[in-house]
PDB file of N, CA and C in Angstrom:
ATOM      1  N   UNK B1255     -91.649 101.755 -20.700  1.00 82.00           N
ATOM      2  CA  UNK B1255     -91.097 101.495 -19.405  1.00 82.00           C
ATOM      3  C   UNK B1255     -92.207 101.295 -18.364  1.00 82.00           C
ATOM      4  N   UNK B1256     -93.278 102.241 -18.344  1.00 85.00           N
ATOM      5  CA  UNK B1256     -94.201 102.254 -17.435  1.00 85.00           C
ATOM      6  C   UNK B1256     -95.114 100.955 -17.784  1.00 85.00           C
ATOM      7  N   UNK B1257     -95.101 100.268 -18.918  1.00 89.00           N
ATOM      8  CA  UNK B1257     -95.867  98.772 -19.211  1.00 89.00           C
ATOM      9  C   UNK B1257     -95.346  97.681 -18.498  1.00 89.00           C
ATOM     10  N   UNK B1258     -93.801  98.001 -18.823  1.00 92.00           N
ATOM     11  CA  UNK B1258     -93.078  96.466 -18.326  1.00 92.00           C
ATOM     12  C   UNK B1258     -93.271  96.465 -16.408  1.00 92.00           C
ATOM     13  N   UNK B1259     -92.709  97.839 -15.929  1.00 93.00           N
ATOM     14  CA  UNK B1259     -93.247  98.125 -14.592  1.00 93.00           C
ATOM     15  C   UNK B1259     -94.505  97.665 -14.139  1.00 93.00           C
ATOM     16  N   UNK B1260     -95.784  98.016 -14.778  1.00 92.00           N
ATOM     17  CA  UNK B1260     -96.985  97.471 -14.040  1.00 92.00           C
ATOM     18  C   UNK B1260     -97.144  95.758 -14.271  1.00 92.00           C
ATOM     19  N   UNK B1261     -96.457  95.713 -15.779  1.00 93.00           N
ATOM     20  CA  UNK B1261     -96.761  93.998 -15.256  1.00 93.00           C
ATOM     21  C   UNK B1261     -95.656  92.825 -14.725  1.00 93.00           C
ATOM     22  N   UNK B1262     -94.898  93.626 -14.191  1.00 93.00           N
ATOM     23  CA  UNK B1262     -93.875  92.871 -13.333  1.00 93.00           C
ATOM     24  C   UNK B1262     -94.212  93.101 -11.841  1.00 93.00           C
ATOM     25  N   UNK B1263     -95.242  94.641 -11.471  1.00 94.00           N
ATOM     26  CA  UNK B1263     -96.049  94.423 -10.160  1.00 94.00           C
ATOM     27  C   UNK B1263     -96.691  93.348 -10.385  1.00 94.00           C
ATOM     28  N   UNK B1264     -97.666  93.151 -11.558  1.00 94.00           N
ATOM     29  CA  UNK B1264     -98.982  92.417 -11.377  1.00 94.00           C
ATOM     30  C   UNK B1264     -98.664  91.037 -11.655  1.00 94.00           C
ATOM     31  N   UNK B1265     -97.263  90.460 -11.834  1.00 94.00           N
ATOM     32  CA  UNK B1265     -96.817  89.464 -11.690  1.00 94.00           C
ATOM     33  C   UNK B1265     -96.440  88.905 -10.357  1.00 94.00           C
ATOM     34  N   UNK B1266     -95.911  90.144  -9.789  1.00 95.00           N
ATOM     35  CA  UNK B1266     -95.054  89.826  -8.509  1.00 95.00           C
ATOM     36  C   UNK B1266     -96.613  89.579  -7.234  1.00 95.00           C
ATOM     37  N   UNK B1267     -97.491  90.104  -7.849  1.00 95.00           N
ATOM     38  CA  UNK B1267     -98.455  89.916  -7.075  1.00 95.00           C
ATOM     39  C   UNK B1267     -99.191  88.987  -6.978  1.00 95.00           C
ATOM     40  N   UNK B1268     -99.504  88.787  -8.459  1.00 95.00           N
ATOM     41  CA  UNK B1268    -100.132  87.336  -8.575  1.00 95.00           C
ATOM     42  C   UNK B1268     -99.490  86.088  -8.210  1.00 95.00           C
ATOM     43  N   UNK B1269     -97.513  85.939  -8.089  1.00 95.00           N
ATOM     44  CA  UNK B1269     -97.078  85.446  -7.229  1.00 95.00           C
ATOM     45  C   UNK B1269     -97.400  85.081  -5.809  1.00 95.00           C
ATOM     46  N   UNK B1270     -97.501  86.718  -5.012  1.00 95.00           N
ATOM     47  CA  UNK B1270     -97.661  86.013  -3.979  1.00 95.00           C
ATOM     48  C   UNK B1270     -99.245  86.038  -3.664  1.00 95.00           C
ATOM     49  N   UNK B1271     -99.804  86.205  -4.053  1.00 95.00           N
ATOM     50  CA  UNK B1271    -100.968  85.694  -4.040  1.00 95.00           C
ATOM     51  C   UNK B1271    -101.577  83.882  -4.183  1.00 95.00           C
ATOM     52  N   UNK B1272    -100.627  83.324  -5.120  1.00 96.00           N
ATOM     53  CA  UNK B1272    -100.694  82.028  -5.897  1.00 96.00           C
ATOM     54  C   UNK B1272     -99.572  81.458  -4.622  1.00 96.00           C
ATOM     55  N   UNK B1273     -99.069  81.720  -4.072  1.00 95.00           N
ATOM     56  CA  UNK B1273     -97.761  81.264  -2.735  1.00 95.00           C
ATOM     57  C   UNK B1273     -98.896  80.921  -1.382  1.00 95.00           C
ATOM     58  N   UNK B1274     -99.829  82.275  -0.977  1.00 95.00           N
ATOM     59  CA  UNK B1274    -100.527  82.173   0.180  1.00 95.00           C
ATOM     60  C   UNK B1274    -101.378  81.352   0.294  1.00 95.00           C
ATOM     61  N   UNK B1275    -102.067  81.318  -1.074  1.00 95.00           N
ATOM     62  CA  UNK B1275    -103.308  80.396  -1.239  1.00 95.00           C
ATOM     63  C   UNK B1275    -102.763  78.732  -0.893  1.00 95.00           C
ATOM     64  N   UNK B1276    -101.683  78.508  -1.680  1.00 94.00           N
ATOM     65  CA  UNK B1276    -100.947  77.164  -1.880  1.00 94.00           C
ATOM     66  C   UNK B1276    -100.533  76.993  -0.152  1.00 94.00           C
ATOM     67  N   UNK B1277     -99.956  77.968   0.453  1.00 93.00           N
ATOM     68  CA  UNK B1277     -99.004  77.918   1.769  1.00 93.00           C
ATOM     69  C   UNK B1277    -100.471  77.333   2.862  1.00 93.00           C
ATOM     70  N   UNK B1278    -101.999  78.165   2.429  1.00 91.00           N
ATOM     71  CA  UNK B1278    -102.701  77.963   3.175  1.00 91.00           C
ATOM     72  C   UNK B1278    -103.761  76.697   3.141  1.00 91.00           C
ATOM     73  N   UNK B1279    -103.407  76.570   2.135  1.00 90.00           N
ATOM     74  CA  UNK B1279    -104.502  75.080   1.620  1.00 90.00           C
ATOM     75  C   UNK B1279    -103.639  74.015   2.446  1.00 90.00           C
ATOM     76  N   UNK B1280    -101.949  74.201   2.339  1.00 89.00           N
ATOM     77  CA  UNK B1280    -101.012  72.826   2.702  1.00 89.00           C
ATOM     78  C   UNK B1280    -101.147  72.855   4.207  1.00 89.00           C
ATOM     79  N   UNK B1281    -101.450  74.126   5.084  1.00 88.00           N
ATOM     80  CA  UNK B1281    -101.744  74.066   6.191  1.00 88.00           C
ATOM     81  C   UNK B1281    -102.752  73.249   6.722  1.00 88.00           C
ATOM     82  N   UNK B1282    -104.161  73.278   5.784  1.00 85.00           N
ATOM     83  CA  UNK B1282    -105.236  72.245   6.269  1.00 85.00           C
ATOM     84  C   UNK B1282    -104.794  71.160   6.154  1.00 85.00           C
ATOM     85  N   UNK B1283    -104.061  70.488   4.690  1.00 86.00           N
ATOM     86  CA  UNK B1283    -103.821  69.578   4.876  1.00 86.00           C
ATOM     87  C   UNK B1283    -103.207  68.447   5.626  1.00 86.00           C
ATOM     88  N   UNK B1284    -101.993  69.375   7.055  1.00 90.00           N
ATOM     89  CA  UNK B1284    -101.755  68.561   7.858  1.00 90.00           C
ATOM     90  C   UNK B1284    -102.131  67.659   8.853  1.00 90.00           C
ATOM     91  N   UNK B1285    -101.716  66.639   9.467  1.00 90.00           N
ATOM     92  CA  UNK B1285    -102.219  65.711   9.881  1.00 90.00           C
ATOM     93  C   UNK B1285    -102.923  66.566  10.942  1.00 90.00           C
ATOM     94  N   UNK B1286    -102.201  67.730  12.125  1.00 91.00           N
ATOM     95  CA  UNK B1286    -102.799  68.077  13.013  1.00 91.00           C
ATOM     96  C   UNK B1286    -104.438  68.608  12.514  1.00 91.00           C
ATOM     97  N   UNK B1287    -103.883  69.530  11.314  1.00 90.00           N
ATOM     98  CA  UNK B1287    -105.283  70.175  11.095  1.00 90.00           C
ATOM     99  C   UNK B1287    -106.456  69.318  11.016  1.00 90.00           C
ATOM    100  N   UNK B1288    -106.008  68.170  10.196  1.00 91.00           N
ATOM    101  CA  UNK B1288    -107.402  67.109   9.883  1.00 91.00           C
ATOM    102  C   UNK B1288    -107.757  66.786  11.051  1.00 91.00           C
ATOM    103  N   UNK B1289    -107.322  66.425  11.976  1.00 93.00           N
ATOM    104  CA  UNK B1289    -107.392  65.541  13.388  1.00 93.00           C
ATOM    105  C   UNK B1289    -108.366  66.967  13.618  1.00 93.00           C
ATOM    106  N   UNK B1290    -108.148  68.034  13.890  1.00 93.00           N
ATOM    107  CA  UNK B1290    -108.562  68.872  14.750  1.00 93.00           C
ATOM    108  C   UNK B1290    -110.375  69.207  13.612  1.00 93.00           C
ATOM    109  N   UNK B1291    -110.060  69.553  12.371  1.00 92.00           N
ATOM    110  CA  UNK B1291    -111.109  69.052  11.543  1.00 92.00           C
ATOM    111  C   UNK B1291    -112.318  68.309  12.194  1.00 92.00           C
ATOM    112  N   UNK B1292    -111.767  67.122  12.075  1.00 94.00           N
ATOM    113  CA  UNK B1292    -112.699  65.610  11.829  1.00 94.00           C
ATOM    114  C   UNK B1292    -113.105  65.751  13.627  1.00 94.00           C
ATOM    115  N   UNK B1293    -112.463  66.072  14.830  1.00 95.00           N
ATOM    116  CA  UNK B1293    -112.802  66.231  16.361  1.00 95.00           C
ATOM    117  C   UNK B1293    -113.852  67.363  15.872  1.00 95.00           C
ATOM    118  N   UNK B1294    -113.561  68.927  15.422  1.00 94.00           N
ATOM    119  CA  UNK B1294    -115.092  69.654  15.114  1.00 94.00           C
ATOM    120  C   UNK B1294    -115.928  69.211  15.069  1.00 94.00           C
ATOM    121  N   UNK B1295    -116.096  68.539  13.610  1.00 95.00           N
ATOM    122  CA  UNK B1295    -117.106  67.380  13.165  1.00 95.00           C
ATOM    123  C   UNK B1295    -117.882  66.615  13.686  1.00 95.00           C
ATOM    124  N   UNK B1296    -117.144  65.864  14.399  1.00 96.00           N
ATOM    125  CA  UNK B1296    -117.901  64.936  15.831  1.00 96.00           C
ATOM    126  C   UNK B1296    -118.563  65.680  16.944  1.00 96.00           C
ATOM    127  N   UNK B1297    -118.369  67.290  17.092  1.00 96.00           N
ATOM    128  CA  UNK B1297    -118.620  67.481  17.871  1.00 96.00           C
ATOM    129  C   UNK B1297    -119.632  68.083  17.857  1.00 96.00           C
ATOM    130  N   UNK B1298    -119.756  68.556  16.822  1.00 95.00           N
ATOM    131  CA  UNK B1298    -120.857  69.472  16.074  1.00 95.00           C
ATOM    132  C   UNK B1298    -122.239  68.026  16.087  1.00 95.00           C
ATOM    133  N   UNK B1299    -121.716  67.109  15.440  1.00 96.00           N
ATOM    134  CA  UNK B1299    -122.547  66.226  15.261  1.00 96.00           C
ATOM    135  C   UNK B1299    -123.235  65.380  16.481  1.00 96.00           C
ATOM    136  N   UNK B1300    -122.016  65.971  17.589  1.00 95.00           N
ATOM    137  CA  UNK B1300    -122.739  65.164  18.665  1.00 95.00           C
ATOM    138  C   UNK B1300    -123.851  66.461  19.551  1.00 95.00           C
ATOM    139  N   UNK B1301    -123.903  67.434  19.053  1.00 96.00           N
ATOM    140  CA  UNK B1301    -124.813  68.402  19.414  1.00 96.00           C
ATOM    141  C   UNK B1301    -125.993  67.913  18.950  1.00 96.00           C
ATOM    142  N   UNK B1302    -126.047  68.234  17.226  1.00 96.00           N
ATOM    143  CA  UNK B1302    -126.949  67.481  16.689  1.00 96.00           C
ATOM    144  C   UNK B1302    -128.065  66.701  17.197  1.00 96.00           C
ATOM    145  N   UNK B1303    -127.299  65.730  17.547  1.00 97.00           N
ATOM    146  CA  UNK B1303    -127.960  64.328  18.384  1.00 97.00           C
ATOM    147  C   UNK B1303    -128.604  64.538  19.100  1.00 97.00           C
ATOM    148  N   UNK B1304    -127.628  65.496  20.066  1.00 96.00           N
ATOM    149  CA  UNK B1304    -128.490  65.564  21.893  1.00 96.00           C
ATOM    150  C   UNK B1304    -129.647  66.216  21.081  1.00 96.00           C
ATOM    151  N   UNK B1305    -129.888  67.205  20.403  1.00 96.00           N
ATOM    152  CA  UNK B1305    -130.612  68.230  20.193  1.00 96.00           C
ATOM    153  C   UNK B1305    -131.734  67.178  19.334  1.00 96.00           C
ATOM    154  N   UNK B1306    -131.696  66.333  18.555  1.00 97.00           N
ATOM    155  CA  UNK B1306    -132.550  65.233  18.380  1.00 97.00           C
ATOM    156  C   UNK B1306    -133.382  64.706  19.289  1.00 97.00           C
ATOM    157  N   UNK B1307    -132.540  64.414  20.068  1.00 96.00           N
ATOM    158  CA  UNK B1307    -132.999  62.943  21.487  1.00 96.00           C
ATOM    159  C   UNK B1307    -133.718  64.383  22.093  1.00 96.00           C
ATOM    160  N   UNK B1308    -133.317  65.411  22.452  1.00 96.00           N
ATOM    161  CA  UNK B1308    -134.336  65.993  23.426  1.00 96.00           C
ATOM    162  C   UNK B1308    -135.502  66.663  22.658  1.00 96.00           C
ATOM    163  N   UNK B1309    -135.390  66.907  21.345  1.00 96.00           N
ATOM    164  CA  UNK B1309    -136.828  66.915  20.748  1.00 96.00           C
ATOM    165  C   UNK B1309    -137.114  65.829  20.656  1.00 96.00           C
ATOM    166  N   UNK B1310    -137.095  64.743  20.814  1.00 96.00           N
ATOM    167  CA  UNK B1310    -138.130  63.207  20.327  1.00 96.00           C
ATOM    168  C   UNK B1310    -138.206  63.113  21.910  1.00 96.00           C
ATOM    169  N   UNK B1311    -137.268  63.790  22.811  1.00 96.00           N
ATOM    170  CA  UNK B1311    -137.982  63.010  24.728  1.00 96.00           C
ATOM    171  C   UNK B1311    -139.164  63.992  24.543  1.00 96.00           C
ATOM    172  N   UNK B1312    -139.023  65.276  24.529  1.00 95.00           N
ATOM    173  CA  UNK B1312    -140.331  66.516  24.233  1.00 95.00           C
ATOM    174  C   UNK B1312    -141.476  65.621  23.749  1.00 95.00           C
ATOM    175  N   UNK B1313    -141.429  65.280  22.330  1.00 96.00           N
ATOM    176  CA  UNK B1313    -142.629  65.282  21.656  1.00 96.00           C
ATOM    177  C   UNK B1313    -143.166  63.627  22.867  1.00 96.00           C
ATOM    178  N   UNK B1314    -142.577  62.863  22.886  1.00 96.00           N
ATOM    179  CA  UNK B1314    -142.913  61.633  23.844  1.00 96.00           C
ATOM    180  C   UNK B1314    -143.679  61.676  24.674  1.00 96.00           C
ATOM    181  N   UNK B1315    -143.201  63.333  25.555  1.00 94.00           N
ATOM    182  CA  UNK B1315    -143.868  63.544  27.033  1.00 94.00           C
ATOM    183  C   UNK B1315    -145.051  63.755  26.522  1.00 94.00           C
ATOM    184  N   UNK B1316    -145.050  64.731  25.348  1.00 95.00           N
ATOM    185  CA  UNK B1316    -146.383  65.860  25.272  1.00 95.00           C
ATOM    186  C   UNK B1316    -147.071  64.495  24.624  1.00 95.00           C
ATOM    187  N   UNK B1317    -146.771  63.899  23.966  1.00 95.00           N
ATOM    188  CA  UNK B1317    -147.837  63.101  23.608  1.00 95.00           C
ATOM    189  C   UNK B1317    -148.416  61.620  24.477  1.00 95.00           C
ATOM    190  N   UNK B1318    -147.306  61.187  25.735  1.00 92.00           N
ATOM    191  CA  UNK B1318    -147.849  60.552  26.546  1.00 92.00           C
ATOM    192  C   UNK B1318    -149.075  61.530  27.266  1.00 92.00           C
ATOM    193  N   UNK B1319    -148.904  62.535  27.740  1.00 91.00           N
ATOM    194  CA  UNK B1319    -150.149  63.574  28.297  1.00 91.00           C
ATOM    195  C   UNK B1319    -151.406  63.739  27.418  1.00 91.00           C
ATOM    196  N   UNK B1320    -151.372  63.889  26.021  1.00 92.00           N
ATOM    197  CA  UNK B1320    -152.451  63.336  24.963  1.00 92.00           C
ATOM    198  C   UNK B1320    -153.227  62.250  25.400  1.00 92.00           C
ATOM    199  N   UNK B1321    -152.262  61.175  25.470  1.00 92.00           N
ATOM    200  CA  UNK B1321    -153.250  60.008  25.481  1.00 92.00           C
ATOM    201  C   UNK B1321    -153.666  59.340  26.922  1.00 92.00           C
ATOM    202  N   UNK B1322    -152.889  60.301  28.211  1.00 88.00           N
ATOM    203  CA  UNK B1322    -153.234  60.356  29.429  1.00 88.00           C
ATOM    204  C   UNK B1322    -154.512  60.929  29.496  1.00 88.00           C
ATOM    205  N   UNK B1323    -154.894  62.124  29.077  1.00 87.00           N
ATOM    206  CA  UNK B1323    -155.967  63.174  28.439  1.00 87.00           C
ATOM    207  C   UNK B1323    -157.374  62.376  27.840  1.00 87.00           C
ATOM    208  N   UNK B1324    -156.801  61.256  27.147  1.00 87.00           N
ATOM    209  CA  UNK B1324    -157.645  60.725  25.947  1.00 87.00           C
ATOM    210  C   UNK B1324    -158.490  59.752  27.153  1.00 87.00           C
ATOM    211  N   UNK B1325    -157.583  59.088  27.774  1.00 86.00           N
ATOM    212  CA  UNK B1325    -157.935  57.686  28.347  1.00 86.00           C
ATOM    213  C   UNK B1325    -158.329  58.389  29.608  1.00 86.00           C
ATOM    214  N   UNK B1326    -158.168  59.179  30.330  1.00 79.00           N
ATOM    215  CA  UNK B1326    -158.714  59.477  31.720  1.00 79.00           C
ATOM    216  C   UNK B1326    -157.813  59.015  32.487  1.00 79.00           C
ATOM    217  N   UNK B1327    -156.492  58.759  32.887  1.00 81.00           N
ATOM    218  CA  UNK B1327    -155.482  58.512  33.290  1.00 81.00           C
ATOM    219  C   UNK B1327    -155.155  59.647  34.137  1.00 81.00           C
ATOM    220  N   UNK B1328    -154.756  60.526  33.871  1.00 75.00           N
ATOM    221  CA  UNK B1328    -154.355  62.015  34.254  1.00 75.00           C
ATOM    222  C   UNK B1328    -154.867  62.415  35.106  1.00 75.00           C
ATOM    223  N   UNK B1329    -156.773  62.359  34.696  1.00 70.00           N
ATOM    224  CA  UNK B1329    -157.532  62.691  36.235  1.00 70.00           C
ATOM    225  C   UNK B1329    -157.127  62.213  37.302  1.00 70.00           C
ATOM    226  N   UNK B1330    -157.576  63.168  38.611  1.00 70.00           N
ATOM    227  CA  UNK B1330    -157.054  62.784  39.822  1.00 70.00           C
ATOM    228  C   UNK B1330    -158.027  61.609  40.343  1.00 70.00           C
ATOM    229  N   UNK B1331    -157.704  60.717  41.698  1.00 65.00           N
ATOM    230  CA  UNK B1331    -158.765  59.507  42.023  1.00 65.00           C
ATOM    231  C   UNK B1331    -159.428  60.001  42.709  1.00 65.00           C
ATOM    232  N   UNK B1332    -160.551  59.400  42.485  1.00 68.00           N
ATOM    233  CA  UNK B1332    -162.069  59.586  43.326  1.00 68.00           C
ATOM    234  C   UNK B1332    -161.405  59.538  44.584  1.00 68.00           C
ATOM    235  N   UNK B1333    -162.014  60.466  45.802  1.00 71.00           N
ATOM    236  CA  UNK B1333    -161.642  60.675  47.079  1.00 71.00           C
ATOM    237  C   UNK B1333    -162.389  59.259  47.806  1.00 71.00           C
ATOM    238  N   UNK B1334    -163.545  59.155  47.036  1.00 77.00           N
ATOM    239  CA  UNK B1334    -164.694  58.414  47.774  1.00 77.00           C
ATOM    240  C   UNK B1334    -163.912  56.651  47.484  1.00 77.00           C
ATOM    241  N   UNK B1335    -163.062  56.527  46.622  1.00 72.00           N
ATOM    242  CA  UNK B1335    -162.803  55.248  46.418  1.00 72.00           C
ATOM    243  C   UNK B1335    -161.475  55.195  47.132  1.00 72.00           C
ATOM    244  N   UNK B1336    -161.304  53.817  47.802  1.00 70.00           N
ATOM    245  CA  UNK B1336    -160.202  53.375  48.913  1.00 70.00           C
ATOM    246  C   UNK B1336    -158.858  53.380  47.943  1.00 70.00           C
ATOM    247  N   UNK B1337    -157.665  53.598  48.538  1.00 70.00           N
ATOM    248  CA  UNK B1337    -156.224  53.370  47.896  1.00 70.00           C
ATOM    249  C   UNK B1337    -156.481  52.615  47.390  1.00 70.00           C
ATOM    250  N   UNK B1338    -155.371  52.162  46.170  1.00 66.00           N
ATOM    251  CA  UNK B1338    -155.055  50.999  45.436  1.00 66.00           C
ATOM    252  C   UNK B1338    -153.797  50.233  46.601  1.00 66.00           C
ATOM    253  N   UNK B1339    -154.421  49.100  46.822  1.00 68.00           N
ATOM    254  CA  UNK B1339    -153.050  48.129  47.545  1.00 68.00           C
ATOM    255  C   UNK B1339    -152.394  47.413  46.321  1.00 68.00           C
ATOM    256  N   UNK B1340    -151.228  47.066  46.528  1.00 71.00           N
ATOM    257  CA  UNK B1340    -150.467  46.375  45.648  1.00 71.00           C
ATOM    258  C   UNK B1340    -150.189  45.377  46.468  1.00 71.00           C
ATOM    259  N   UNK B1341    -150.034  44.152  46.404  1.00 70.00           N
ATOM    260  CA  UNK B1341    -150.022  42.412  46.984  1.00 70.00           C
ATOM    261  C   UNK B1341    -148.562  41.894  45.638  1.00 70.00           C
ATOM    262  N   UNK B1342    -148.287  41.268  46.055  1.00 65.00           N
ATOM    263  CA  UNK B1342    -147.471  40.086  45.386  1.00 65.00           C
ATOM    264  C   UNK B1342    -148.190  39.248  44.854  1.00 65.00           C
ATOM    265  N   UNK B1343    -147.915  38.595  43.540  1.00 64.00           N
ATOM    266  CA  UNK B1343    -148.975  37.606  42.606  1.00 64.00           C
ATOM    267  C   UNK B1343    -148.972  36.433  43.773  1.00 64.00           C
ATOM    268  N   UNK B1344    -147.415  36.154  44.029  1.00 71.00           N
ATOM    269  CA  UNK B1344    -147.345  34.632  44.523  1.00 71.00           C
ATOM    270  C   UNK B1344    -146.603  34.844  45.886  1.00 71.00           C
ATOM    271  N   UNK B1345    -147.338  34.421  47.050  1.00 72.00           N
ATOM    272  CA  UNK B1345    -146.886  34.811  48.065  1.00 72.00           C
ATOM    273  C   UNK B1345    -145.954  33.623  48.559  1.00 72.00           C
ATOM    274  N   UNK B1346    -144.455  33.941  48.736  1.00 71.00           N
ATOM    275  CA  UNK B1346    -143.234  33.015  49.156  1.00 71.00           C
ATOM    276  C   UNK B1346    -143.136  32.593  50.479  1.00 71.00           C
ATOM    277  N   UNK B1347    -143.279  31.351  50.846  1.00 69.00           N
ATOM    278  CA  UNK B1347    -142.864  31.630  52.483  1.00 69.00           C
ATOM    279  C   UNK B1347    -141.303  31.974  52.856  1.00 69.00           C
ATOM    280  N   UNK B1348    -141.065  32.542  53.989  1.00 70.00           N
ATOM    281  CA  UNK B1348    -139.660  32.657  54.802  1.00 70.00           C
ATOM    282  C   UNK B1348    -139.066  31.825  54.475  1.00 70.00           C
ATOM    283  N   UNK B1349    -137.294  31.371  53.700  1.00 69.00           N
ATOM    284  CA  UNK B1349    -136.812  30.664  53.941  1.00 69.00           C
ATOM    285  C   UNK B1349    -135.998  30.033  55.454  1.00 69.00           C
ATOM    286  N   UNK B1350    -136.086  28.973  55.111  1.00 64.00           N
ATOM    287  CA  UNK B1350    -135.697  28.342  56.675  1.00 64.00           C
ATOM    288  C   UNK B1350    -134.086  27.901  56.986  1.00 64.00           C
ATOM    289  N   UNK B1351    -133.890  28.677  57.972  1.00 65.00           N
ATOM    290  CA  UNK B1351    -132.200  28.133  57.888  1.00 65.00           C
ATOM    291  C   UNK B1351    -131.572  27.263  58.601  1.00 65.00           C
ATOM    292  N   UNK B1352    -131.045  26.834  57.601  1.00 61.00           N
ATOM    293  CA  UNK B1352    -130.209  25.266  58.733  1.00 61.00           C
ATOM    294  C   UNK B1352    -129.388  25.356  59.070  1.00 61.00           C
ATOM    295  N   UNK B1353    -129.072  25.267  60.465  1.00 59.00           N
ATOM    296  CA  UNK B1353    -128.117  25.779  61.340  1.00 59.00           C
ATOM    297  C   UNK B1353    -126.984  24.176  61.550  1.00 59.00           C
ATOM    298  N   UNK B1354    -127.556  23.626  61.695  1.00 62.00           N
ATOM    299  CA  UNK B1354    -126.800  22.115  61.778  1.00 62.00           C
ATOM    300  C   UNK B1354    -125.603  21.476  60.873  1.00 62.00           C
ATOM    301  N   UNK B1355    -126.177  22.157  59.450  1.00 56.00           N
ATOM    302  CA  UNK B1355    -124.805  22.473  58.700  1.00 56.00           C
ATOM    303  C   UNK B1355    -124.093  23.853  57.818  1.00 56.00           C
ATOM    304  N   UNK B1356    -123.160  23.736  57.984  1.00 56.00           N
ATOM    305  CA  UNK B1356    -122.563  24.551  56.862  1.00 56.00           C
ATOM    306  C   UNK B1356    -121.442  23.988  55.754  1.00 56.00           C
ATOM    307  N   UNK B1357    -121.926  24.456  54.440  1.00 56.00           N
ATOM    308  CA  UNK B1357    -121.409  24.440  53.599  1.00 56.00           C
ATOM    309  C   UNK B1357    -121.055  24.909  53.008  1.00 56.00           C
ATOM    310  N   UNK B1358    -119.288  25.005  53.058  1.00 58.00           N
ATOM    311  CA  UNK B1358    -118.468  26.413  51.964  1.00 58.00           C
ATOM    312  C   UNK B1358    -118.697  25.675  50.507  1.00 58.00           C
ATOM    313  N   UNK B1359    -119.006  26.718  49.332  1.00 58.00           N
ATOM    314  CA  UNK B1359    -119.493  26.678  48.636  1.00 58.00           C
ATOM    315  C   UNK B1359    -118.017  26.965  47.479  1.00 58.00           C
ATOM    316  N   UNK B1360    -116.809  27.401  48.566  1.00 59.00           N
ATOM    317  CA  UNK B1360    -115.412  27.361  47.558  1.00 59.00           C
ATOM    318  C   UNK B1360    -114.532  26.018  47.746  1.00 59.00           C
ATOM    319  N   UNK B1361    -114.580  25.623  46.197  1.00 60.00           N
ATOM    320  CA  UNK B1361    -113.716  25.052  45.523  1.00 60.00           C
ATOM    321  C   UNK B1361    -112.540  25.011  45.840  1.00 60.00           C
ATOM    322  N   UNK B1362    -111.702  26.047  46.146  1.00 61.00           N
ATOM    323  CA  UNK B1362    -110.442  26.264  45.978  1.00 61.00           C
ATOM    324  C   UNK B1362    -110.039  26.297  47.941  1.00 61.00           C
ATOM    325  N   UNK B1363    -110.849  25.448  48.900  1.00 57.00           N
ATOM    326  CA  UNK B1363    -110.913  25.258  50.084  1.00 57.00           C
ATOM    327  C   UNK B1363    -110.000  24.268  50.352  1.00 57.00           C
ATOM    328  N   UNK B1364    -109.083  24.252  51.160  1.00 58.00           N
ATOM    329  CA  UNK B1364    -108.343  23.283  51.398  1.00 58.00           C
ATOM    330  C   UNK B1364    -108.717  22.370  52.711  1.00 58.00           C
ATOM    331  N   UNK B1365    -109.464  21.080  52.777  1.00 51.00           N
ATOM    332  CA  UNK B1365    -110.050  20.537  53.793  1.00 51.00           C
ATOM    333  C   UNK B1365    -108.920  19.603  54.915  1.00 51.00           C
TER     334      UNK B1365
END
């Protein structure tokens, strides 16, 4: 009596044991769950990224300052030497405006 008893517990258990597992797997499988899934995913992955891009802007800076370092760039300018002016390559004259006519430039003008 006490045999058939323990393995009709250890049936009834392994039942629901074999029910929860099944009840909980079919839960992922719904459409909401995947959706909510696959949005994690992206999001995780879009951490990732940033966390990429701002180690490769890092290493960029530190190594533009290297070769600022290398080339003498970085140093500050001689006090004794005049500003740098900046000029235009090609100097434009003023355009000139003609007052004598005007011309509408729409198409859709009814004259």
């Amino acid at each position: 009596m006490f045999r058939r008893t323990f393995w009709f517990t250890a049936g009834a258990a392994a039942g629901v044991w074999a029910t929860t597992k099944v009840n909980r797997k079919l839960q992922q499988l719904t459409p909401e769950s995947l959706a909510a899934q696959a949005a994690n995913k992206a999001i995780d992955a879009g951490h990732k990224l940033k966390d990429f891009a701002l180690d490769v802007r890092a290493g960029m800076i530190q190594r533009e300052e290297e070769l600022g370092e290398a080339l003498g760039t970085n140093a500050p300018p001689d006090p004794e030497l005049p500003a740098q002016r900046r000029r235009p390559a090609i100097e434009r004259p003023a355009p000139v405006k003609n007052t004598r006519f005007h011309h509408s430039y729409n198409r859709n003008e009814d004259h």
